[in-house]
């Protein structure tokens, strides 16, 4: 039998289409505003926790760690010392660290800072992560994005924003609408989070990040990737805009006479072996140049280090067992440099996750 | 500017649409001028200096066209003007598309002509607007194109719905529409139709093609790491991505043109349903096939036929049944045409192989047809299993060629093909549990040995759509959104009409597609 459809006046057809579309977009927008955690990555929990810690009033004498996901996953603050707080952010570059440092210094004056970035984070500060994490999680706002864009353009650096078009309309629209929770920028998260599924996980991440003072072990084991060295850097060429933000970060600490220590996080043997002499020399020279320019900046230990495969959970990050070893090693290095990290909790055990990825208390 | 970007949807399109219909009230010339202006803005938005290149190309070709038309009484001068015009276009195309890749290739094999061969940004759509204009010049020479006004010609070349990735237009189907007064009257039926077709195309791009991209990209990044199952998954994901990306683009172009009361030729008509390679090319990138036939294949075949006629050799079916006749009348023009089609798609050995593979397929297909006729089998097959077998064989042949089409190099393509026949070291079925798990949809699937993206179920469901669902030309066949209707009509009460149900469905589909526009990605055919 042929299906029949309720006829509509032809003139109203476009009105029906437009009203349905507008209604769907409006409902989604309101939902995103009301439930931002539900449609941004579960990582939002750790970012929010770290932003809270940075923006709060910390006790005097704290030692702060800034860096990328390696510092977050490889270092367990309870094992480093009770004065240590790890503000390292997953998939972040020195740009995000600058904004974290700025937030920190508004209300705090730490005794010392440790930094580490994989060299790749100086080369390709990722526009995806810049927006997907920093802007969505609230670390940077529209004005900050505009500042970064202006700097990128002034330095003629297309790393973050691509080759500028005369209007940069899509990017500007995004800069404006993303912090206003425009749903088109959150759609991927809505789908991947299965409409709200990420909220609980994000809240739990936040609680555990605060409990562990910033320790974020990698979520899953991708042991099969450990033998893969990943993309090989032939040389080290920092992106001008990322370099500028690293310098701005060091300037912030220099002005406040806060010492900054660079301590390396380990590579897998495969990644370590794949490092070219040019890349090693380039990154080392870059850091040495920073140390010469900013007297507060010091390099402790080797710039590139390695640990055996059994300590890794993927090609880049240590497992919890690896983090224990790395934390002890880093504590020794920093202590030898004269940094007071406080007392380490030798009995501390890393939390574990269940099969669904939730922390088990 | 991308059709699937928020800037286009929220800013450019409303301005272009409103401005056009306001200008229509002033007359056809202001409306045409407005569309040329907006099309240039559309191009300018991407790379301002290249607007000058586009304008220069239009001006030069229009001048060449005028010269060719005026020199009709002097055939030698006319031929010289045509040769000069074609050479001008090909030089432009070669410089931007092939010159630097060639230098890099030569450097790679140790031939250093310059110390550091640089590169140049490929002007978007250069292959399309160059081919369109070469065709126009050839038609000026043949007396088919004449007396066109500069404004009409400019609009014919720049009209933004086709400017970047086709369809490749023919002046005879567009310029008469520019002269029709109905084009400049507001037509609510066309707007309804245009919006509906555009939204469905947008949904194909943002909801399907873009989600398949990750799986395809991962597979082609390191194909040597894939298992047999993973290799097939990656290849099929790319094949579907290309299908939905190109059909999405083609439908968005049709829909956009309808908003301005213009109908474009169809470019896509369920190609994976083809029962032969000959049919495939009648359904896939239809306007490119037409172009190749008109301006490459037919002239070669005609010249061969004339030569054979002069030599007294058999022609037509009798000629094709001889080896020399088949080689000169089918094999030769097919290989030349498909070789050029491959090169047109890009500078790289893999594109040449793509073209030559299709040349082989077409030649075999023609040979098979001739042999069938010779043995008296002229009726088409009707048994479902024979048709299904033909569709599958055609699709698999196309898939192999598509792997070269997508691969970054010939080695890259061969690595994936080796995986597809189980020659990679990984266990053939590695990761099958994860790929067939029901709980992750399009979400990433991580497996030992490598990382795949996407579920096999998604691929299988999409093949059900590809092979089982009607296409846009069929769904809208009552209204005919393109200049030509579908190859196979579709009789169903579910065909589109401006009803409440269709309005709500399109509103929901369009709304979801709009929500997915936050991260616009380029259309695959933009690179050509």
PDB file of C-alpha atoms in Angstrom, chain B residues 20-269:
ATOM      1  CA  UNK B  20      20.745  38.234  -6.287  1.00  0.00           C
ATOM      2  CA  UNK B  21      16.985  38.373  -5.893  1.00  0.00           C
ATOM      3  CA  UNK B  22      17.121  42.093  -5.115  1.00  0.00           C
ATOM      4  CA  UNK B  23      19.239  42.675  -8.214  1.00  0.00           C
ATOM      5  CA  UNK B  24      16.766  40.618 -10.253  1.00  0.00           C
ATOM      6  CA  UNK B  25      14.236  43.370  -9.632  1.00  0.00           C
ATOM      7  CA  UNK B  26      16.591  45.778 -11.386  1.00  0.00           C
ATOM      8  CA  UNK B  27      17.058  43.491 -14.379  1.00  0.00           C
ATOM      9  CA  UNK B  28      18.998  40.511 -15.603  1.00  0.00           C
ATOM     10  CA  UNK B  29      22.283  42.338 -16.174  1.00  0.00           C
ATOM     11  CA  UNK B  30      22.624  43.578 -12.567  1.00  0.00           C
ATOM     12  CA  UNK B  31      21.690  40.086 -11.327  1.00  0.00           C
ATOM     13  CA  UNK B  32      24.350  38.467 -13.511  1.00  0.00           C
ATOM     14  CA  UNK B  33      26.885  41.097 -12.483  1.00  0.00           C
ATOM     15  CA  UNK B  34      26.056  40.451  -8.836  1.00  0.00           C
ATOM     16  CA  UNK B  35      26.599  36.723  -9.252  1.00  0.00           C
ATOM     17  CA  UNK B  36      29.949  37.273 -10.968  1.00  0.00           C
ATOM     18  CA  UNK B  37      30.931  39.645  -8.177  1.00  0.00           C
ATOM     19  CA  UNK B  38      29.886  37.206  -5.437  1.00  0.00           C
ATOM     20  CA  UNK B  39      31.631  34.335  -7.194  1.00  0.00           C
ATOM     21  CA  UNK B  40      34.831  36.372  -7.242  1.00  0.00           C
ATOM     22  CA  UNK B  41      34.350  37.157  -3.546  1.00  0.00           C
ATOM     23  CA  UNK B  42      33.931  33.430  -2.988  1.00  0.00           C
ATOM     24  CA  UNK B  43      37.280  32.821  -4.690  1.00  0.00           C
ATOM     25  CA  UNK B  44      38.927  35.886  -3.132  1.00  0.00           C
ATOM     26  CA  UNK B  45      38.040  34.611   0.331  1.00  0.00           C
ATOM     27  CA  UNK B  46      40.420  31.703  -0.148  1.00  0.00           C
ATOM     28  CA  UNK B  47      43.406  33.447  -1.719  1.00  0.00           C
ATOM     29  CA  UNK B  48      43.062  37.053  -2.901  1.00  0.00           C
ATOM     30  CA  UNK B  49      45.986  37.200  -5.371  1.00  0.00           C
ATOM     31  CA  UNK B  50      44.611  34.228  -7.278  1.00  0.00           C
ATOM     32  CA  UNK B  51      41.477  36.175  -8.167  1.00  0.00           C
ATOM     33  CA  UNK B  52      43.726  38.049 -10.582  1.00  0.00           C
ATOM     34  CA  UNK B  53      44.799  34.724 -12.048  1.00  0.00           C
ATOM     35  CA  UNK B  54      41.171  33.704 -12.485  1.00  0.00           C
ATOM     36  CA  UNK B  55      40.252  37.057 -14.019  1.00  0.00           C
ATOM     37  CA  UNK B  56      43.291  36.948 -16.291  1.00  0.00           C
ATOM     38  CA  UNK B  57      42.382  33.461 -17.432  1.00  0.00           C
ATOM     39  CA  UNK B  58      38.801  34.525 -18.180  1.00  0.00           C
ATOM     40  CA  UNK B  59      39.881  37.658 -20.048  1.00  0.00           C
ATOM     41  CA  UNK B  60      42.464  35.820 -22.112  1.00  0.00           C
ATOM     42  CA  UNK B  61      40.128  32.973 -23.005  1.00  0.00           C
ATOM     43  CA  UNK B  62      37.319  35.325 -23.906  1.00  0.00           C
ATOM     44  CA  UNK B  63      39.731  37.208 -26.175  1.00  0.00           C
ATOM     45  CA  UNK B  64      40.949  33.958 -27.743  1.00  0.00           C
ATOM     46  CA  UNK B  65      37.337  32.868 -28.206  1.00  0.00           C
ATOM     47  CA  UNK B  66      36.446  36.153 -29.914  1.00  0.00           C
ATOM     48  CA  UNK B  67      39.503  35.893 -32.170  1.00  0.00           C
ATOM     49  CA  UNK B  68      38.640  32.321 -33.128  1.00  0.00           C
ATOM     50  CA  UNK B  69      35.065  33.323 -33.958  1.00  0.00           C
ATOM     51  CA  UNK B  70      36.119  36.345 -36.015  1.00  0.00           C
ATOM     52  CA  UNK B  71      38.744  34.429 -37.949  1.00  0.00           C
ATOM     53  CA  UNK B  72      36.267  31.856 -39.217  1.00  0.00           C
ATOM     54  CA  UNK B  73      36.868  32.828 -42.854  1.00  0.00           C
ATOM     55  CA  UNK B  74      40.593  32.235 -42.354  1.00  0.00           C
ATOM     56  CA  UNK B  75      40.918  28.625 -41.176  1.00  0.00           C
ATOM     57  CA  UNK B  76      44.697  28.800 -40.714  1.00  0.00           C
ATOM     58  CA  UNK B  77      44.467  31.850 -38.502  1.00  0.00           C
ATOM     59  CA  UNK B  78      41.598  30.248 -36.647  1.00  0.00           C
ATOM     60  CA  UNK B  79      43.579  27.064 -36.015  1.00  0.00           C
ATOM     61  CA  UNK B  80      46.566  29.112 -34.875  1.00  0.00           C
ATOM     62  CA  UNK B  81      44.390  31.103 -32.466  1.00  0.00           C
ATOM     63  CA  UNK B  82      42.915  27.888 -31.078  1.00  0.00           C
ATOM     64  CA  UNK B  83      46.343  26.306 -30.674  1.00  0.00           C
ATOM     65  CA  UNK B  84      47.588  29.437 -28.944  1.00  0.00           C
ATOM     66  CA  UNK B  85      44.557  29.519 -26.627  1.00  0.00           C
ATOM     67  CA  UNK B  86      44.844  25.858 -25.691  1.00  0.00           C
ATOM     68  CA  UNK B  87      48.590  26.224 -25.181  1.00  0.00           C
ATOM     69  CA  UNK B  88      48.012  29.224 -22.933  1.00  0.00           C
ATOM     70  CA  UNK B  89      45.611  27.231 -20.751  1.00  0.00           C
ATOM     71  CA  UNK B  90      47.798  24.158 -20.626  1.00  0.00           C
ATOM     72  CA  UNK B  91      50.873  26.194 -19.739  1.00  0.00           C
ATOM     73  CA  UNK B  92      48.989  27.812 -16.885  1.00  0.00           C
ATOM     74  CA  UNK B  93      47.783  24.432 -15.671  1.00  0.00           C
ATOM     75  CA  UNK B  94      51.182  22.816 -16.070  1.00  0.00           C
ATOM     76  CA  UNK B  95      52.967  25.575 -14.210  1.00  0.00           C
ATOM     77  CA  UNK B  96      50.690  25.491 -11.188  1.00  0.00           C
ATOM     78  CA  UNK B  97      49.933  21.798 -11.101  1.00  0.00           C
ATOM     79  CA  UNK B  98      52.823  19.867 -12.610  1.00  0.00           C
ATOM     80  CA  UNK B  99      55.957  21.995 -12.894  1.00  0.00           C
ATOM     81  CA  UNK B 100      57.154  21.896  -9.286  1.00  0.00           C
ATOM     82  CA  UNK B 101      56.148  18.272  -8.616  1.00  0.00           C
ATOM     83  CA  UNK B 102      58.095  17.370 -11.771  1.00  0.00           C
ATOM     84  CA  UNK B 103      61.180  19.231 -10.552  1.00  0.00           C
ATOM     85  CA  UNK B 104      60.939  17.459  -7.207  1.00  0.00           C
ATOM     86  CA  UNK B 105      60.519  14.121  -8.962  1.00  0.00           C
ATOM     87  CA  UNK B 106      63.565  14.771 -11.124  1.00  0.00           C
ATOM     88  CA  UNK B 107      65.538  15.853  -8.092  1.00  0.00           C
ATOM     89  CA  UNK B 108      64.481  12.627  -6.383  1.00  0.00           C
ATOM     90  CA  UNK B 109      66.008  10.558  -9.175  1.00  0.00           C
ATOM     91  CA  UNK B 110      69.187  12.597  -9.130  1.00  0.00           C
ATOM     92  CA  UNK B 111      68.526  15.093 -11.922  1.00  0.00           C
ATOM     93  CA  UNK B 112      69.122  18.558 -10.489  1.00  0.00           C
ATOM     94  CA  UNK B 113      67.923  21.281 -12.831  1.00  0.00           C
ATOM     95  CA  UNK B 114      67.608  23.917 -10.145  1.00  0.00           C
ATOM     96  CA  UNK B 115      69.273  23.964  -6.739  1.00  0.00           C
ATOM     97  CA  UNK B 116      66.156  24.166  -4.573  1.00  0.00           C
ATOM     98  CA  UNK B 117      62.921  23.556  -6.476  1.00  0.00           C
ATOM     99  CA  UNK B 118      60.302  25.496  -4.581  1.00  0.00           C
ATOM    100  CA  UNK B 119      56.582  25.037  -4.704  1.00  0.00           C
ATOM    101  CA  UNK B 120      53.520  27.041  -5.488  1.00  0.00           C
ATOM    102  CA  UNK B 121      50.046  27.006  -3.995  1.00  0.00           C
ATOM    103  CA  UNK B 122      47.731  25.187  -6.389  1.00  0.00           C
ATOM    104  CA  UNK B 123      44.937  27.597  -7.315  1.00  0.00           C
ATOM    105  CA  UNK B 124      41.663  26.019  -6.258  1.00  0.00           C
ATOM    106  CA  UNK B 125      39.634  24.729  -9.152  1.00  0.00           C
ATOM    107  CA  UNK B 126      42.294  25.478 -11.764  1.00  0.00           C
ATOM    108  CA  UNK B 127      41.777  22.102 -13.441  1.00  0.00           C
ATOM    109  CA  UNK B 128      38.067  22.748 -13.635  1.00  0.00           C
ATOM    110  CA  UNK B 129      38.073  26.292 -14.958  1.00  0.00           C
ATOM    111  CA  UNK B 130      40.915  25.532 -17.355  1.00  0.00           C
ATOM    112  CA  UNK B 131      39.131  22.526 -18.841  1.00  0.00           C
ATOM    113  CA  UNK B 132      35.854  24.413 -19.048  1.00  0.00           C
ATOM    114  CA  UNK B 133      37.542  27.158 -21.040  1.00  0.00           C
ATOM    115  CA  UNK B 134      39.535  24.874 -23.314  1.00  0.00           C
ATOM    116  CA  UNK B 135      36.244  23.215 -24.210  1.00  0.00           C
ATOM    117  CA  UNK B 136      34.765  26.620 -24.943  1.00  0.00           C
ATOM    118  CA  UNK B 137      37.643  27.513 -27.290  1.00  0.00           C
ATOM    119  CA  UNK B 138      37.313  24.212 -29.140  1.00  0.00           C
ATOM    120  CA  UNK B 139      33.591  24.884 -29.537  1.00  0.00           C
ATOM    121  CA  UNK B 140      34.329  28.386 -30.852  1.00  0.00           C
ATOM    122  CA  UNK B 141      36.472  26.737 -33.508  1.00  0.00           C
ATOM    123  CA  UNK B 142      33.694  24.271 -34.326  1.00  0.00           C
ATOM    124  CA  UNK B 143      31.160  27.076 -34.613  1.00  0.00           C
ATOM    125  CA  UNK B 144      29.174  25.747 -31.659  1.00  0.00           C
ATOM    126  CA  UNK B 145      29.961  28.689 -29.366  1.00  0.00           C
ATOM    127  CA  UNK B 146      29.505  32.174 -30.739  1.00  0.00           C
ATOM    128  CA  UNK B 147      28.411  35.652 -29.859  1.00  0.00           C
ATOM    129  CA  UNK B 148      28.503  35.328 -26.088  1.00  0.00           C
ATOM    130  CA  UNK B 149      28.654  38.487 -24.028  1.00  0.00           C
ATOM    131  CA  UNK B 150      31.563  38.998 -21.618  1.00  0.00           C
ATOM    132  CA  UNK B 151      29.240  39.039 -18.601  1.00  0.00           C
ATOM    133  CA  UNK B 152      27.605  35.751 -19.594  1.00  0.00           C
ATOM    134  CA  UNK B 153      30.969  34.174 -20.273  1.00  0.00           C
ATOM    135  CA  UNK B 154      32.347  35.367 -16.925  1.00  0.00           C
ATOM    136  CA  UNK B 155      29.344  33.986 -15.081  1.00  0.00           C
ATOM    137  CA  UNK B 156      29.605  30.707 -16.987  1.00  0.00           C
ATOM    138  CA  UNK B 157      33.197  30.274 -15.779  1.00  0.00           C
ATOM    139  CA  UNK B 158      32.982  31.715 -12.269  1.00  0.00           C
ATOM    140  CA  UNK B 159      29.492  30.703 -11.055  1.00  0.00           C
ATOM    141  CA  UNK B 160      30.518  29.724  -7.535  1.00  0.00           C
ATOM    142  CA  UNK B 161      28.549  26.464  -7.073  1.00  0.00           C
ATOM    143  CA  UNK B 162      30.731  24.815  -9.735  1.00  0.00           C
ATOM    144  CA  UNK B 163      33.882  26.936  -9.652  1.00  0.00           C
ATOM    145  CA  UNK B 164      36.035  24.852  -7.321  1.00  0.00           C
ATOM    146  CA  UNK B 165      35.190  21.236  -8.036  1.00  0.00           C
ATOM    147  CA  UNK B 166      32.776  21.069 -10.905  1.00  0.00           C
ATOM    148  CA  UNK B 167      30.595  19.902 -12.454  1.00  0.00           C
ATOM    149  CA  UNK B 168      32.495  20.779 -15.621  1.00  0.00           C
ATOM    150  CA  UNK B 169      29.925  22.888 -17.427  1.00  0.00           C
ATOM    151  CA  UNK B 170      29.230  23.201 -21.108  1.00  0.00           C
ATOM    152  CA  UNK B 171      28.328  26.650 -22.372  1.00  0.00           C
ATOM    153  CA  UNK B 172      25.352  25.271 -24.287  1.00  0.00           C
ATOM    154  CA  UNK B 173      23.625  24.183 -21.114  1.00  0.00           C
ATOM    155  CA  UNK B 174      24.369  27.288 -19.038  1.00  0.00           C
ATOM    156  CA  UNK B 175      24.462  30.388 -21.218  1.00  0.00           C
ATOM    157  CA  UNK B 176      20.926  29.832 -22.578  1.00  0.00           C
ATOM    158  CA  UNK B 177      19.742  29.721 -18.955  1.00  0.00           C
ATOM    159  CA  UNK B 178      21.403  33.101 -18.373  1.00  0.00           C
ATOM    160  CA  UNK B 179      19.321  34.500 -21.237  1.00  0.00           C
ATOM    161  CA  UNK B 180      16.031  33.103 -19.971  1.00  0.00           C
ATOM    162  CA  UNK B 181      13.885  35.766 -18.216  1.00  0.00           C
ATOM    163  CA  UNK B 182      12.497  33.068 -15.877  1.00  0.00           C
ATOM    164  CA  UNK B 183      15.961  32.811 -14.309  1.00  0.00           C
ATOM    165  CA  UNK B 184      15.501  36.276 -12.867  1.00  0.00           C
ATOM    166  CA  UNK B 185      12.039  35.751 -11.375  1.00  0.00           C
ATOM    167  CA  UNK B 186      11.841  34.580  -7.777  1.00  0.00           C
ATOM    168  CA  UNK B 187      10.796  30.940  -7.903  1.00  0.00           C
ATOM    169  CA  UNK B 188       9.740  29.535  -4.529  1.00  0.00           C
ATOM    170  CA  UNK B 189       9.593  25.994  -5.933  1.00  0.00           C
ATOM    171  CA  UNK B 190      13.267  26.180  -6.921  1.00  0.00           C
ATOM    172  CA  UNK B 191      14.191  27.553  -3.506  1.00  0.00           C
ATOM    173  CA  UNK B 192      12.344  24.714  -1.752  1.00  0.00           C
ATOM    174  CA  UNK B 193      14.007  22.199  -4.004  1.00  0.00           C
ATOM    175  CA  UNK B 194      17.421  23.831  -3.734  1.00  0.00           C
ATOM    176  CA  UNK B 195      17.337  23.979   0.063  1.00  0.00           C
ATOM    177  CA  UNK B 196      16.233  20.326   0.260  1.00  0.00           C
ATOM    178  CA  UNK B 197      18.920  19.047  -2.107  1.00  0.00           C
ATOM    179  CA  UNK B 198      21.592  21.199  -0.453  1.00  0.00           C
ATOM    180  CA  UNK B 199      20.756  19.946   3.037  1.00  0.00           C
ATOM    181  CA  UNK B 200      20.912  16.304   1.999  1.00  0.00           C
ATOM    182  CA  UNK B 201      24.275  16.911   0.314  1.00  0.00           C
ATOM    183  CA  UNK B 202      25.529  18.700   3.411  1.00  0.00           C
ATOM    184  CA  UNK B 203      24.450  15.770   5.585  1.00  0.00           C
ATOM    185  CA  UNK B 204      26.352  13.338   3.361  1.00  0.00           C
ATOM    186  CA  UNK B 205      29.480  15.409   3.706  1.00  0.00           C
ATOM    187  CA  UNK B 206      29.441  16.330   7.378  1.00  0.00           C
ATOM    188  CA  UNK B 207      27.753  13.293   8.883  1.00  0.00           C
ATOM    189  CA  UNK B 208      29.129  10.482   6.748  1.00  0.00           C
ATOM    190  CA  UNK B 209      32.163  11.382   4.622  1.00  0.00           C
ATOM    191  CA  UNK B 210      33.991  13.334   7.315  1.00  0.00           C
ATOM    192  CA  UNK B 211      33.527  10.528   9.810  1.00  0.00           C
ATOM    193  CA  UNK B 212      35.018   8.002   7.411  1.00  0.00           C
ATOM    194  CA  UNK B 213      38.034  10.190   6.784  1.00  0.00           C
ATOM    195  CA  UNK B 214      39.794   9.179   9.985  1.00  0.00           C
ATOM    196  CA  UNK B 215      39.583   5.488   9.181  1.00  0.00           C
ATOM    197  CA  UNK B 216      40.831   6.028   5.646  1.00  0.00           C
ATOM    198  CA  UNK B 217      43.628   8.374   6.670  1.00  0.00           C
ATOM    199  CA  UNK B 218      44.877   5.972   9.306  1.00  0.00           C
ATOM    200  CA  UNK B 219      44.881   3.077   6.868  1.00  0.00           C
ATOM    201  CA  UNK B 220      46.809   4.957   4.179  1.00  0.00           C
ATOM    202  CA  UNK B 221      49.266   6.420   6.685  1.00  0.00           C
ATOM    203  CA  UNK B 222      50.935   3.085   7.451  1.00  0.00           C
ATOM    204  CA  UNK B 223      49.291   0.363   5.384  1.00  0.00           C
ATOM    205  CA  UNK B 224      52.131  -2.063   6.025  1.00  0.00           C
ATOM    206  CA  UNK B 225      50.997  -2.300   9.673  1.00  0.00           C
ATOM    207  CA  UNK B 226      47.497  -3.457   8.812  1.00  0.00           C
ATOM    208  CA  UNK B 227      46.060  -6.940   8.933  1.00  0.00           C
ATOM    209  CA  UNK B 228      44.038  -8.367   6.052  1.00  0.00           C
ATOM    210  CA  UNK B 229      40.804  -7.276   7.693  1.00  0.00           C
ATOM    211  CA  UNK B 230      42.213  -3.871   8.605  1.00  0.00           C
ATOM    212  CA  UNK B 231      43.433  -3.308   5.042  1.00  0.00           C
ATOM    213  CA  UNK B 232      39.976  -4.056   3.659  1.00  0.00           C
ATOM    214  CA  UNK B 233      38.382  -1.840   6.261  1.00  0.00           C
ATOM    215  CA  UNK B 234      40.667   1.068   5.382  1.00  0.00           C
ATOM    216  CA  UNK B 235      40.199   0.638   1.629  1.00  0.00           C
ATOM    217  CA  UNK B 236      36.421   0.350   1.908  1.00  0.00           C
ATOM    218  CA  UNK B 237      36.267   3.303   4.282  1.00  0.00           C
ATOM    219  CA  UNK B 238      38.114   5.455   1.743  1.00  0.00           C
ATOM    220  CA  UNK B 239      35.944   4.234  -1.096  1.00  0.00           C
ATOM    221  CA  UNK B 240      32.843   5.221   0.882  1.00  0.00           C
ATOM    222  CA  UNK B 241      34.383   8.502   1.962  1.00  0.00           C
ATOM    223  CA  UNK B 242      35.078   9.405  -1.657  1.00  0.00           C
ATOM    224  CA  UNK B 243      31.558   8.356  -2.637  1.00  0.00           C
ATOM    225  CA  UNK B 244      29.763  10.401   0.021  1.00  0.00           C
ATOM    226  CA  UNK B 245      32.154  13.328  -0.231  1.00  0.00           C
ATOM    227  CA  UNK B 246      31.785  13.667  -3.978  1.00  0.00           C
ATOM    228  CA  UNK B 247      28.071  12.976  -4.070  1.00  0.00           C
ATOM    229  CA  UNK B 248      27.595  15.390  -1.162  1.00  0.00           C
ATOM    230  CA  UNK B 249      29.530  18.088  -3.003  1.00  0.00           C
ATOM    231  CA  UNK B 250      27.694  17.443  -6.276  1.00  0.00           C
ATOM    232  CA  UNK B 251      24.322  17.709  -4.569  1.00  0.00           C
ATOM    233  CA  UNK B 252      25.255  20.837  -2.658  1.00  0.00           C
ATOM    234  CA  UNK B 253      26.293  22.375  -5.984  1.00  0.00           C
ATOM    235  CA  UNK B 254      22.955  21.389  -7.575  1.00  0.00           C
ATOM    236  CA  UNK B 255      21.030  22.797  -4.612  1.00  0.00           C
ATOM    237  CA  UNK B 256      22.964  26.058  -4.583  1.00  0.00           C
ATOM    238  CA  UNK B 257      22.437  26.585  -8.304  1.00  0.00           C
ATOM    239  CA  UNK B 258      18.698  26.069  -7.839  1.00  0.00           C
ATOM    240  CA  UNK B 259      18.611  28.910  -5.308  1.00  0.00           C
ATOM    241  CA  UNK B 260      19.600  31.119  -8.228  1.00  0.00           C
ATOM    242  CA  UNK B 261      17.117  29.467 -10.606  1.00  0.00           C
ATOM    243  CA  UNK B 262      19.821  27.616 -12.494  1.00  0.00           C
ATOM    244  CA  UNK B 263      20.057  23.902 -13.140  1.00  0.00           C
ATOM    245  CA  UNK B 264      23.425  22.204 -13.406  1.00  0.00           C
ATOM    246  CA  UNK B 265      24.109  18.934 -15.174  1.00  0.00           C
ATOM    247  CA  UNK B 266      24.144  15.892 -12.887  1.00  0.00           C
ATOM    248  CA  UNK B 267      27.582  14.703 -11.912  1.00  0.00           C
ATOM    249  CA  UNK B 268      26.819  11.670  -9.803  1.00  0.00           C
ATOM    250  CA  UNK B 269      24.234   8.910 -10.250  1.00  0.00           C
TER     251      UNK B 269
END
